[in-house]
Amino acid sequence: MGAEPSLAYVGLGANLGEREATLRNALTALGQCPGTRVLRVSPLYGSAPVDAGGPDYLNAVAEVATTLTPEALLQALQAIEQSAGRERPYRNAPRTLDLDILWFGDRVIDTPDLTVPHPRMAERAFVLRPLADLVPERVSAAALQAVALQSIDLLAGVVWAEGVADGDCS
């Protein structure tokens, strides 16, 4: 009998290349990780870079059930980023793909390689808005108000992750 799956939330972003296709491919790859299922995916958002330059981002959040440890999930996400051509020339550089563990169950992790909950998610509309679509009970109105001035647009009518998640896309 395997380990009981944990519910994790993964932030997805891309602002270089074929952004939507890259995010879809990342979701597919995430669902192919051992012991991992993509349960739900938020709508897709467009947002201006925060603390960085470059083109606008496409962003979303995926809810996953995984039997991987947080560290193993991080390694899997980094491998998916690398396969998408992710380079890290400097902090907040434009990127083909960015995958972040936002929450991993109710765990609090603070190691040199991984901090969960994600340390800057409360400062980012592009994380909080899609999270609120999936788990509104975990994102307060005050948190959303704190990032209300950041440029972010719901890309209405985009059923961008159809067929990737086990459940219906939001």
CSV table of C-alpha atoms in Angstrom, one decimal:
chain,number,residue,atom,x,y,z
A,1,MET,CA,0.0,0.0,0.0
A,2,GLY,CA,1.4,3.4,-1.0
A,3,ALA,CA,1.6,6.6,0.8
A,4,GLU,CA,-1.5,8.7,1.2
A,5,PRO,CA,-1.5,11.5,-1.4
A,6,SER,CA,-1.0,15.1,-0.3
A,7,LEU,CA,-2.9,18.0,-1.9
A,8,ALA,CA,-0.5,20.5,-3.4
A,9,TYR,CA,-0.9,23.7,-5.3
A,10,VAL,CA,1.6,24.5,-8.1
A,11,GLY,CA,1.9,28.0,-9.7
A,12,LEU,CA,2.6,28.0,-13.4
A,13,GLY,CA,4.0,30.9,-15.4
A,14,ALA,CA,5.6,31.6,-18.7
A,15,ASN,CA,6.6,34.8,-20.6
A,16,LEU,CA,8.8,33.5,-23.4
A,17,GLY,CA,8.1,31.4,-26.4
A,18,GLU,CA,4.8,29.6,-27.0
A,19,ARG,CA,3.5,30.3,-23.5
A,20,GLU,CA,0.1,28.6,-23.6
A,21,ALA,CA,1.5,25.4,-25.2
A,22,THR,CA,4.4,25.4,-22.7
A,23,LEU,CA,2.0,25.6,-19.8
A,24,ARG,CA,-0.2,22.8,-21.2
A,25,ASN,CA,2.8,20.6,-21.8
A,26,ALA,CA,4.0,21.3,-18.2
A,27,LEU,CA,0.6,20.2,-16.9
A,28,THR,CA,0.7,17.0,-18.9
A,29,ALA,CA,4.3,16.4,-17.6
A,30,LEU,CA,3.2,17.1,-14.1
A,31,GLY,CA,0.4,14.6,-14.3
A,32,GLN,CA,2.9,12.0,-15.5
A,33,CYS,CA,5.1,12.3,-12.4
A,34,PRO,CA,5.0,9.2,-10.3
A,35,GLY,CA,2.1,9.1,-7.9
A,36,THR,CA,0.8,12.5,-9.1
A,37,ARG,CA,-2.5,13.5,-10.6
A,38,VAL,CA,-3.6,17.0,-11.8
A,39,LEU,CA,-7.0,17.4,-10.2
A,40,ARG,CA,-8.0,20.9,-11.2
A,41,VAL,CA,-6.6,23.9,-13.0
A,42,SER,CA,-7.4,27.5,-12.7
A,43,PRO,CA,-8.4,29.8,-15.6
A,44,LEU,CA,-5.5,31.3,-17.4
A,45,TYR,CA,-4.4,34.9,-16.6
A,46,GLY,CA,-2.3,37.4,-18.3
A,47,SER,CA,-0.1,39.6,-16.1
A,48,ALA,CA,2.7,42.1,-16.4
A,49,PRO,CA,6.0,41.0,-14.9
A,50,VAL,CA,6.5,41.9,-11.2
A,51,ASP,CA,10.0,43.1,-10.1
A,52,ALA,CA,11.2,42.1,-13.6
A,53,GLY,CA,11.2,43.1,-17.3
A,54,GLY,CA,10.2,41.2,-20.4
A,55,PRO,CA,6.9,40.3,-22.1
A,56,ASP,CA,3.7,39.7,-20.2
A,57,TYR,CA,3.2,36.3,-18.4
A,58,LEU,CA,0.5,33.7,-18.7
A,59,ASN,CA,-0.2,32.3,-15.3
A,60,ALA,CA,-2.4,29.6,-13.7
A,61,VAL,CA,-2.4,27.4,-10.6
A,62,ALA,CA,-2.8,23.6,-10.6
A,63,GLU,CA,-4.2,21.5,-7.8
A,64,VAL,CA,-2.5,18.2,-7.6
A,65,ALA,CA,-2.7,15.0,-5.5
A,66,THR,CA,0.8,13.5,-5.1
A,67,THR,CA,2.5,10.8,-3.1
A,68,LEU,CA,5.8,12.5,-3.8
A,69,THR,CA,7.6,14.2,-0.9
A,70,PRO,CA,7.8,18.0,-1.3
A,71,GLU,CA,11.5,17.7,-2.2
A,72,ALA,CA,10.8,15.1,-4.9
A,73,LEU,CA,8.0,17.2,-6.3
A,74,LEU,CA,10.4,20.2,-6.4
A,75,GLN,CA,12.9,18.1,-8.3
A,76,ALA,CA,10.2,17.0,-10.7
A,77,LEU,CA,9.1,20.6,-11.3
A,78,GLN,CA,12.7,21.7,-11.9
A,79,ALA,CA,13.2,18.8,-14.4
A,80,ILE,CA,10.0,19.9,-16.3
A,81,GLU,CA,11.3,23.5,-16.3
A,82,GLN,CA,14.6,22.4,-17.7
A,83,SER,CA,13.0,20.3,-20.4
A,84,ALA,CA,11.1,23.5,-21.4
A,85,GLY,CA,14.3,25.4,-21.8
A,86,ARG,CA,14.3,27.2,-18.5
A,87,GLU,CA,17.4,29.2,-17.9
A,88,ARG,CA,18.3,31.1,-14.7
A,89,PRO,CA,20.7,33.9,-15.8
A,90,TYR,CA,19.6,36.2,-13.0
A,91,ARG,CA,16.9,36.5,-10.4
A,92,ASN,CA,13.4,37.2,-11.9
A,93,ALA,CA,14.7,36.8,-15.5
A,94,PRO,CA,12.1,36.2,-18.2
A,95,ARG,CA,11.4,32.5,-18.5
A,96,THR,CA,10.0,29.9,-20.8
A,97,LEU,CA,8.5,28.2,-17.7
A,98,ASP,CA,8.3,28.8,-14.0
A,99,LEU,CA,6.8,26.2,-11.7
A,100,ASP,CA,6.5,26.9,-7.9
A,101,ILE,CA,5.1,24.8,-5.1
A,102,LEU,CA,2.7,27.3,-3.4
A,103,TRP,CA,1.2,25.0,-0.7
A,104,PHE,CA,1.9,21.3,0.1
A,105,GLY,CA,-0.9,20.2,2.3
A,106,ASP,CA,-0.7,22.2,5.5
A,107,ARG,CA,3.1,21.7,5.7
A,108,VAL,CA,5.5,24.5,6.6
A,109,ILE,CA,8.9,23.9,5.0
A,110,ASP,CA,11.9,26.1,5.3
A,111,THR,CA,15.1,24.6,3.9
A,112,PRO,CA,17.8,26.1,1.7
A,113,ASP,CA,16.1,24.5,-1.4
A,114,LEU,CA,12.4,24.8,-0.6
A,115,THR,CA,10.1,27.2,1.3
A,116,VAL,CA,6.4,26.4,1.6
A,117,PRO,CA,4.1,28.2,1.7
A,118,HIS,CA,5.8,30.1,-1.1
A,119,PRO,CA,7.4,33.1,0.5
A,120,ARG,CA,6.2,35.8,-2.0
A,121,MET,CA,2.8,34.5,-3.0
A,122,ALA,CA,0.9,37.0,-0.8
A,123,GLU,CA,2.6,39.8,-2.9
A,124,ARG,CA,1.5,38.4,-6.2
A,125,ALA,CA,-1.9,38.9,-7.9
A,126,PHE,CA,-0.9,36.3,-10.5
A,127,VAL,CA,-0.7,33.7,-7.8
A,128,LEU,CA,-3.6,34.8,-5.5
A,129,ARG,CA,-6.2,35.3,-8.2
A,130,PRO,CA,-5.9,31.8,-9.7
A,131,LEU,CA,-5.6,30.3,-6.2
A,132,ALA,CA,-8.8,32.0,-5.2
A,133,ASP,CA,-10.5,30.5,-8.3
A,134,LEU,CA,-9.6,27.0,-7.0
A,135,VAL,CA,-9.8,27.4,-3.2
A,136,PRO,CA,-11.6,30.7,-2.4
A,137,GLU,CA,-11.8,29.7,1.3
A,138,ARG,CA,-8.0,29.8,1.6
A,139,VAL,CA,-7.5,33.3,0.0
A,140,SER,CA,-8.9,36.1,2.0
A,141,ALA,CA,-10.5,39.2,0.6
A,142,ALA,CA,-7.8,41.3,2.4
A,143,ALA,CA,-5.1,39.3,0.6
A,144,LEU,CA,-6.7,40.0,-2.8
A,145,GLN,CA,-7.2,43.6,-2.0
A,146,ALA,CA,-3.5,44.0,-1.1
A,147,VAL,CA,-2.6,43.0,-4.7
A,148,ALA,CA,-5.5,44.7,-6.4
A,149,LEU,CA,-3.4,47.3,-8.2
A,150,GLN,CA,-1.2,44.8,-10.0
A,151,SER,CA,-2.0,44.4,-13.7
A,152,ILE,CA,-3.7,41.0,-14.2
A,153,ASP,CA,-6.4,40.0,-16.7
A,154,LEU,CA,-8.6,36.9,-16.8
A,155,LEU,CA,-8.3,35.5,-20.3
A,156,ALA,CA,-12.1,34.9,-20.6
A,157,GLY,CA,-13.3,31.9,-22.6
A,158,VAL,CA,-9.9,30.2,-22.7
A,159,VAL,CA,-10.5,26.5,-21.9
A,160,TRP,CA,-6.8,26.1,-22.1
A,161,ALA,CA,-6.2,23.1,-20.0
A,162,GLU,CA,-9.1,21.0,-21.2
A,163,GLY,CA,-8.4,17.3,-21.1
A,164,VAL,CA,-5.3,17.7,-18.9
A,165,ALA,CA,-6.8,17.6,-15.4
A,166,ASP,CA,-8.8,14.7,-14.0
A,167,GLY,CA,-11.6,17.1,-13.0
A,168,ASP,CA,-13.3,19.9,-14.9
A,169,CYS,CA,-11.3,23.0,-15.5
A,170,SER,CA,-12.6,26.0,-13.6
